[in-house]
Short mmCIF file of C-alpha atoms in Angstrom, two decimals:
data_model
loop_
_atom_site.label_atom_id
_atom_site.label_comp_id
_atom_site.label_asym_id
_atom_site.label_seq_id
_atom_site.Cartn_x
_atom_site.Cartn_y
_atom_site.Cartn_z
CA MET A 970 -6.45 -14.19 -8.81
CA LYS A 971 -4.52 -16.72 -6.82
CA ARG A 972 -7.02 -19.37 -5.88
CA HIS A 973 -4.47 -21.21 -3.78
CA TYR A 974 -4.71 -18.29 -1.34
CA PHE A 975 -8.44 -17.83 -1.59
CA THR A 976 -9.62 -18.13 1.33
CA LEU A 977 -11.72 8.34 -8.27
CA SER A 978 -8.67 8.62 -7.80
CA LEU A 979 -9.18 9.31 -4.00
CA PHE A 980 -11.30 12.32 -3.69
CA THR A 981 -10.80 15.08 -1.17
CA LEU A 982 -14.32 16.40 -1.08
CA LEU A 983 -14.39 20.01 0.05
CA LEU A 984 -17.88 21.44 0.26
CA SER A 985 -19.37 23.90 2.64
CA THR A 986 -21.49 21.17 4.17
CA VAL A 987 -19.25 18.14 3.66
CA SER A 988 -15.67 17.67 4.81
CA VAL A 989 -14.02 14.42 3.84
CA GLY A 990 -10.24 14.04 3.90
CA CYS A 991 -7.66 11.40 3.16
CA SER A 992 -6.53 11.43 6.77
CA ASN A 993 -10.05 10.85 8.06
CA LYS A 994 -10.99 7.65 6.27
CA ASP A 995 -13.74 6.73 8.69
CA THR A 996 -15.85 9.52 7.21
CA PHE A 997 -15.12 8.66 3.58
CA SER A 998 -17.63 6.36 1.90
CA SER A 999 -19.05 5.50 -1.49
CA ASP A 1000 -22.10 7.61 -0.59
CA ASP A 1001 -19.86 10.66 -0.41
CA LEU A 1002 -18.29 9.85 -3.77
CA THR A 1003 -21.51 9.35 -5.68
CA ASP A 1004 -23.41 12.30 -4.24
CA VAL A 1005 -20.79 15.06 -4.46
CA ASP A 1006 -19.68 16.57 -7.72
CA VAL A 1007 -16.74 18.68 -6.54
CA PHE A 1008 -13.35 16.94 -6.39
CA PRO A 1009 -10.58 19.47 -5.67
CA GLN A 1010 -7.01 18.28 -5.59
CA GLN A 1011 -5.31 17.66 -2.25
CA SER A 1012 -1.82 18.99 -2.87
CA ASP A 1013 0.05 16.80 -0.38
CA ASP A 1014 -1.23 13.54 -1.90
CA PRO A 1015 -0.55 13.12 -5.64
CA ALA A 1016 -2.81 10.07 -5.77
CA THR A 1017 -5.82 12.33 -5.19
CA GLU A 1018 -5.32 14.29 -8.40
CA ILE A 1019 -8.35 14.17 -10.66
CA SER A 1020 -7.78 13.83 -14.38
CA GLU A 1021 -9.78 16.44 -16.28
CA VAL A 1022 -9.58 14.37 -19.44
CA SER A 1023 -11.87 11.38 -19.69
CA GLY A 1024 -12.31 8.81 -22.44
CA TYR A 1025 -9.47 7.19 -24.32
CA THR A 1026 -6.68 9.24 -22.78
CA ASP A 1027 -3.23 8.05 -23.82
CA ALA A 1028 -4.69 5.12 -25.77
CA PRO A 1029 -2.01 3.36 -27.81
CA SER A 1030 -2.41 2.83 -31.53
CA THR A 1031 -4.62 0.01 -32.72
CA ASN A 1032 -1.81 -1.02 -35.11
CA GLY A 1033 -4.34 -1.99 -37.73
CA LYS A 1034 -6.38 -4.12 -35.34
CA GLU A 1035 -10.14 -4.02 -35.00
CA ILE A 1036 -11.69 -2.96 -31.70
CA ILE A 1037 -14.28 -5.61 -30.83
CA PHE A 1038 -15.08 -4.39 -27.31
CA GLU A 1039 -14.54 -1.06 -25.57
CA ASP A 1040 -15.80 1.00 -22.69
CA ASP A 1041 -14.66 4.44 -21.60
CA PHE A 1042 -17.23 4.53 -18.77
CA VAL A 1043 -18.76 7.80 -19.96
CA ASN A 1044 -22.46 7.73 -19.12
CA SER A 1045 -25.04 9.65 -17.13
CA THR A 1046 -26.46 6.75 -15.12
CA GLY A 1047 -23.59 6.10 -12.72
CA ILE A 1048 -23.90 2.40 -13.52
CA PRO A 1049 -21.52 0.43 -15.79
CA ASP A 1050 -23.16 -0.30 -19.16
CA PRO A 1051 -25.54 -3.23 -18.51
CA ASP A 1052 -25.12 -4.40 -22.11
CA LYS A 1053 -21.45 -5.02 -21.33
CA TRP A 1054 -21.09 -5.67 -17.59
CA VAL A 1055 -22.67 -7.44 -14.65
CA LEU A 1056 -21.71 -7.23 -10.99
CA CYS A 1057 -19.37 -9.96 -9.77
CA GLU A 1058 -21.13 -12.40 -7.48
CA LYS A 1059 -20.19 -13.03 -3.87
CA THR A 1060 -18.62 -16.47 -3.28
CA SER A 1061 -16.43 -18.17 -0.70
CA ALA A 1062 -13.24 -17.35 -2.67
CA ASP A 1063 -11.08 -14.80 -0.86
CA TRP A 1064 -11.29 -12.19 -3.62
CA ALA A 1065 -15.09 -12.49 -3.77
CA ARG A 1066 -16.13 -13.00 -0.16
CA TYR A 1067 -16.88 -9.31 0.49
CA LEU A 1068 -18.51 -8.47 -2.85
CA SER A 1069 -21.51 -6.29 -2.10
CA GLY A 1070 -23.63 -7.03 -5.16
CA SER A 1071 -24.32 -3.28 -5.21
CA TYR A 1072 -23.36 -0.44 -7.51
CA ASP A 1073 -22.46 1.57 -4.40
CA GLN A 1074 -19.02 -0.07 -4.67
CA ALA A 1075 -18.87 -0.25 -8.50
CA TYR A 1076 -20.02 2.87 -10.28
CA THR A 1077 -19.12 5.32 -13.04
CA LYS A 1078 -18.47 9.01 -12.60
CA ASP A 1079 -16.79 11.70 -14.70
CA GLY A 1080 -15.68 9.21 -17.36
CA SER A 1081 -14.16 6.63 -15.00
CA LEU A 1082 -15.18 3.42 -13.30
CA TYR A 1083 -14.60 3.35 -9.55
CA LEU A 1084 -14.28 0.11 -7.60
CA ILE A 1085 -14.35 0.54 -3.85
CA GLY A 1086 -13.38 -1.58 -0.85
CA GLU A 1087 -14.72 -0.18 2.41
CA LEU A 1088 -15.96 -0.87 5.91
CA LYS A 1089 -19.57 0.24 6.23
CA ASP A 1090 -21.81 -0.38 9.22
CA GLY A 1091 -19.34 -2.96 10.49
CA GLU A 1092 -19.26 -4.90 7.21
CA TYR A 1093 -16.55 -5.09 4.56
CA LEU A 1094 -17.95 -4.31 1.11
CA THR A 1095 -16.10 -4.53 -2.20
CA GLY A 1096 -16.94 -3.96 -5.85
CA GLY A 1097 -16.26 -5.82 -9.06
CA ILE A 1098 -17.74 -6.11 -12.55
CA GLU A 1099 -17.33 -8.70 -15.30
CA THR A 1100 -18.46 -9.40 -18.85
CA ARG A 1101 -19.58 -12.98 -18.16
CA GLY A 1102 -22.69 -13.70 -20.22
CA LYS A 1103 -22.25 -10.42 -22.11
CA PHE A 1104 -18.94 -10.64 -23.95
CA ASP A 1105 -16.12 -13.11 -24.37
CA PHE A 1106 -13.45 -13.70 -26.99
CA GLU A 1107 -10.73 -16.11 -28.05
CA HIS A 1108 -7.36 -14.56 -28.94
CA GLY A 1109 -6.86 -10.83 -29.05
CA GLU A 1110 -5.31 -7.92 -27.22
CA VAL A 1111 -6.63 -6.34 -24.02
CA GLN A 1112 -5.62 -2.83 -22.97
CA CYS A 1113 -6.79 -1.13 -19.79
CA ARG A 1114 -5.81 2.27 -18.37
CA ALA A 1115 -6.11 2.41 -14.60
CA ARG A 1116 -4.63 3.73 -11.38
CA PHE A 1117 -4.65 2.88 -7.68
CA VAL A 1118 -6.08 5.89 -5.91
CA GLU A 1119 -6.12 4.57 -2.36
CA MET A 1120 -4.00 1.55 -1.45
CA PRO A 1121 -4.75 0.33 2.08
CA MET A 1122 -3.00 -2.59 3.66
CA GLY A 1123 -5.16 -5.59 2.84
CA GLY A 1124 -6.22 -4.18 -0.53
CA HIS A 1125 -6.08 -6.21 -3.75
CA THR A 1126 -7.02 -4.93 -7.22
CA GLY A 1127 -7.20 -6.96 -10.41
CA ILE A 1128 -7.68 -6.84 -14.17
CA TRP A 1129 -8.08 -10.44 -15.26
CA MET A 1130 -9.78 -13.06 -17.42
CA MET A 1131 -11.57 -16.32 -16.73
CA PRO A 1132 -12.81 -19.04 -19.11
CA SER A 1133 -16.43 -18.79 -20.16
CA PRO A 1134 -18.79 -21.55 -19.02
CA PRO A 1135 -18.76 -24.42 -19.33
CA ALA A 1136 -15.27 -24.73 -17.91
CA GLU A 1137 -13.42 -27.44 -16.06
CA GLN A 1138 -12.64 -27.10 -12.37
CA TRP A 1139 -10.07 -24.38 -11.74
CA PRO A 1140 -7.31 -24.20 -12.89
CA LYS A 1141 -7.70 -26.79 -15.65
CA SER A 1142 -9.39 -24.32 -18.01
CA GLY A 1143 -6.84 -21.61 -17.24
CA GLU A 1144 -6.83 -18.05 -15.95
CA ILE A 1145 -5.08 -14.95 -17.29
CA ASP A 1146 -4.26 -12.30 -14.67
CA ILE A 1147 -3.36 -9.19 -16.63
CA MET A 1148 -2.58 -7.18 -13.51
CA GLU A 1149 -2.83 -7.68 -9.75
CA HIS A 1150 -1.74 -5.15 -7.16
CA LEU A 1151 -1.47 -5.64 -3.40
CA ASN A 1152 -1.42 -3.21 -0.50
CA LYS A 1153 1.02 -0.33 -1.10
CA GLU A 1154 3.49 -2.23 -3.28
CA ASP A 1155 5.28 -0.52 -6.16
CA ILE A 1156 5.03 -3.67 -8.27
CA ILE A 1157 2.23 -5.48 -10.05
CA TYR A 1158 1.88 -9.21 -10.74
CA GLU A 1159 1.37 -10.73 -14.18
CA THR A 1160 0.29 -14.37 -13.92
CA VAL A 1161 -0.82 -17.36 -15.97
CA HIS A 1162 -2.74 -20.00 -14.02
CA SER A 1163 -3.15 -23.55 -15.30
CA TRP A 1164 -3.15 -27.13 -14.05
CA TYR A 1165 0.33 -27.49 -15.55
CA ALA A 1166 1.73 -24.47 -13.67
CA ASP A 1167 -0.24 -24.58 -10.43
CA ASP A 1168 -0.86 -28.28 -9.77
CA LEU A 1169 2.11 -29.89 -11.49
CA GLY A 1170 4.43 -27.14 -10.27
CA HIS A 1171 5.82 -25.97 -13.62
CA LYS A 1172 5.90 -22.31 -12.64
CA ASP A 1173 9.37 -21.70 -14.05
CA ASP A 1174 9.41 -23.83 -17.21
CA PRO A 1175 7.99 -21.74 -18.75
CA VAL A 1176 7.81 -18.81 -16.33
CA ALA A 1177 4.16 -18.34 -15.34
CA GLN A 1178 4.44 -15.20 -13.18
CA LYS A 1179 6.46 -12.02 -13.20
CA THR A 1180 6.47 -8.87 -11.08
CA VAL A 1181 6.88 -5.50 -12.78
CA SER A 1182 7.90 -2.23 -11.13
CA ILE A 1183 5.47 0.63 -11.71
CA ASN A 1184 4.77 4.16 -10.58
CA LYS A 1185 1.92 3.13 -8.31
CA ASP A 1186 0.59 6.67 -7.94
CA ASP A 1187 0.19 7.27 -11.67
CA TRP A 1188 -1.93 6.04 -14.54
CA ASN A 1189 -0.63 2.94 -16.29
CA ILE A 1190 -1.88 0.95 -19.26
CA TYR A 1191 -1.95 -2.77 -18.49
CA GLY A 1192 -2.22 -5.16 -21.39
CA VAL A 1193 -2.03 -8.68 -22.68
CA GLU A 1194 -1.80 -10.01 -26.24
CA TRP A 1195 -3.10 -13.55 -26.58
CA THR A 1196 -2.52 -15.68 -29.67
CA ALA A 1197 -2.63 -19.40 -30.38
CA ASP A 1198 1.11 -19.62 -29.60
CA LYS A 1199 1.78 -17.26 -26.68
CA ILE A 1200 0.45 -14.78 -24.15
CA THR A 1201 2.45 -11.55 -23.92
CA TYR A 1202 1.99 -9.19 -20.96
CA THR A 1203 2.68 -5.45 -21.24
CA VAL A 1204 2.76 -2.33 -19.09
CA ASN A 1205 2.60 0.97 -20.97
CA GLY A 1206 3.31 -0.88 -24.21
CA GLN A 1207 6.47 -2.60 -22.97
CA SER A 1208 6.57 -6.40 -22.83
CA TYR A 1209 7.63 -8.06 -19.58
CA LEU A 1210 6.33 -11.63 -19.55
CA GLU A 1211 5.82 -14.00 -22.48
CA TYR A 1212 4.17 -17.33 -21.80
CA PRO A 1213 4.50 -19.76 -24.76
CA ASN A 1214 2.37 -22.64 -25.92
CA LEU A 1215 4.81 -25.58 -25.66
CA HIS A 1216 2.62 -27.75 -27.89
CA LEU A 1217 3.05 -30.69 -25.55
CA GLU A 1218 1.35 -33.98 -26.29
CA GLY A 1219 -1.41 -35.61 -24.26
CA GLU A 1220 -2.94 -34.38 -21.03
CA GLU A 1221 0.04 -32.23 -20.04
CA GLY A 1222 -0.22 -30.46 -23.37
CA ALA A 1223 -3.93 -29.82 -22.90
CA TYR A 1224 -3.44 -28.35 -19.46
CA GLN A 1225 -0.18 -26.49 -20.16
CA TRP A 1226 -2.11 -24.50 -22.75
CA PRO A 1227 -5.78 -24.33 -21.74
CA PHE A 1228 -6.13 -21.08 -23.67
CA ASN A 1229 -7.96 -22.30 -26.75
CA HIS A 1230 -11.47 -21.29 -25.75
CA PRO A 1231 -13.27 -17.99 -25.00
CA PHE A 1232 -12.49 -15.95 -21.88
CA TYR A 1233 -14.37 -13.04 -20.31
CA LEU A 1234 -13.09 -9.93 -18.51
CA ILE A 1235 -13.11 -9.10 -14.78
CA LEU A 1236 -12.28 -5.81 -13.02
CA SER A 1237 -12.18 -6.12 -9.25
CA GLN A 1238 -11.33 -4.50 -5.95
CA SER A 1239 -11.06 -6.92 -3.03
CA LEU A 1240 -9.92 -6.99 0.56
CA GLY A 1241 -7.87 -9.69 2.21
CA GLY A 1242 -7.64 -10.52 5.90
CA GLU A 1243 -5.78 -12.89 8.16
CA GLY A 1244 -4.31 -15.86 6.29
CA THR A 1245 -4.76 -14.35 2.82
CA TRP A 1246 -2.22 -13.31 0.21
CA GLU A 1247 -2.92 -9.64 0.92
CA GLY A 1248 -2.65 -10.02 4.68
CA PRO A 1249 -4.62 -8.22 7.41
CA ILE A 1250 -6.84 -5.26 6.53
CA ASP A 1251 -5.95 -1.91 8.10
CA ASP A 1252 -9.41 -0.44 8.69
CA SER A 1253 -7.94 3.01 9.36
CA GLU A 1254 -6.66 3.17 5.76
CA LEU A 1255 -9.95 2.29 4.11
CA PRO A 1256 -11.52 2.83 1.65
CA ALA A 1257 -9.58 1.24 -1.15
CA VAL A 1258 -10.24 3.05 -4.43
CA PHE A 1259 -9.40 1.63 -7.87
CA GLU A 1260 -10.08 3.88 -10.88
CA ILE A 1261 -10.35 2.60 -14.46
CA ASP A 1262 -10.33 5.13 -17.30
CA TRP A 1263 -11.01 2.73 -20.17
CA ILE A 1264 -10.70 -0.84 -21.37
CA ARG A 1265 -10.78 -2.34 -24.84
CA VAL A 1266 -10.22 -5.58 -26.72
CA LEU A 1267 -8.72 -5.73 -30.21
CA GLN A 1268 -8.22 -8.46 -32.80
CA PRO A 1269 -6.28 -8.53 -36.07
CA GLN A 1270 -8.63 -7.50 -38.85
CA GLU A 1271 -7.92 -10.65 -40.81
CA GLU A 1272 -9.36 -12.72 -37.97
CA ALA A 1273 -13.08 -13.15 -37.61
CA SER A 1274 -14.37 -10.84 -34.91
CA VAL A 1275 -16.13 -12.42 -31.98
CA PRO A 1276 -19.54 -10.79 -31.50
CA MET A 1277 -20.69 -9.68 -28.08
CA ILE A 1278 -22.64 -12.38 -26.27
CA LYS A 1279 -25.70 -10.96 -24.55
CA ALA A 1280 -27.40 -12.76 -21.73
CA ASP A 1281 -31.08 -13.48 -22.07
#
């Protein structure tokens, strides 16, 4: 996420006793989503289509790599696996200022994870989960299949990675944004954050951010492959951005490549507002709905696998 700015599928629920439609967002809430089990397709909005196939749908080949972390969000509890995930904590950062700390905005259903951004009882509430204290890794490949179900103005979704504690003040320990999506855009952002790129201004040598055109109404697989020498970003298996380790000497070298320590995973739905990167929130278009089918982390089998770290 861009700290310098910080400041499932949508469901048409048609029941005899409940009527919730895409055009009537003020009646659509996470309570409706978690309590109702019928999700018929709304034909005039392709983003409301519900995939009948859960699990590792369209997962690319492991190419001989070992899966060291995976979640297909298939469970009966409605809560992301507590051995793998915790709720993101509310902070003053723009992306985190509306985090609810509740599974009402971050829950599993029908083999997917749903992250919601909504206005409820006059309060903005957003959902996010992370593996901090549960799992981290150094070098490997992340793949995540997801789609943007509802994309209101002011919405911001992310699949990203932050350095595990202890870490230096941001951005000296780095940040890897696998995918960020804003509002109704038909592009996503792939970004490397570091002291070298953000504070010293070396955003183009090497290139630290790229936008990629996508079909925003469809499923896409967002990925990153991280080695000791480069970070390669992919969408649906195709490479778009490659950020190299320049092997610079001294302090600039340390902060150009602060990617030599473990990172953890974050999945988030946030809302912006005046003065933020996302811009003002259009309340009439809420809720924002971000659906994740699965996520996994792989490493070459010849490398030592990093075991899951479980919090006490």
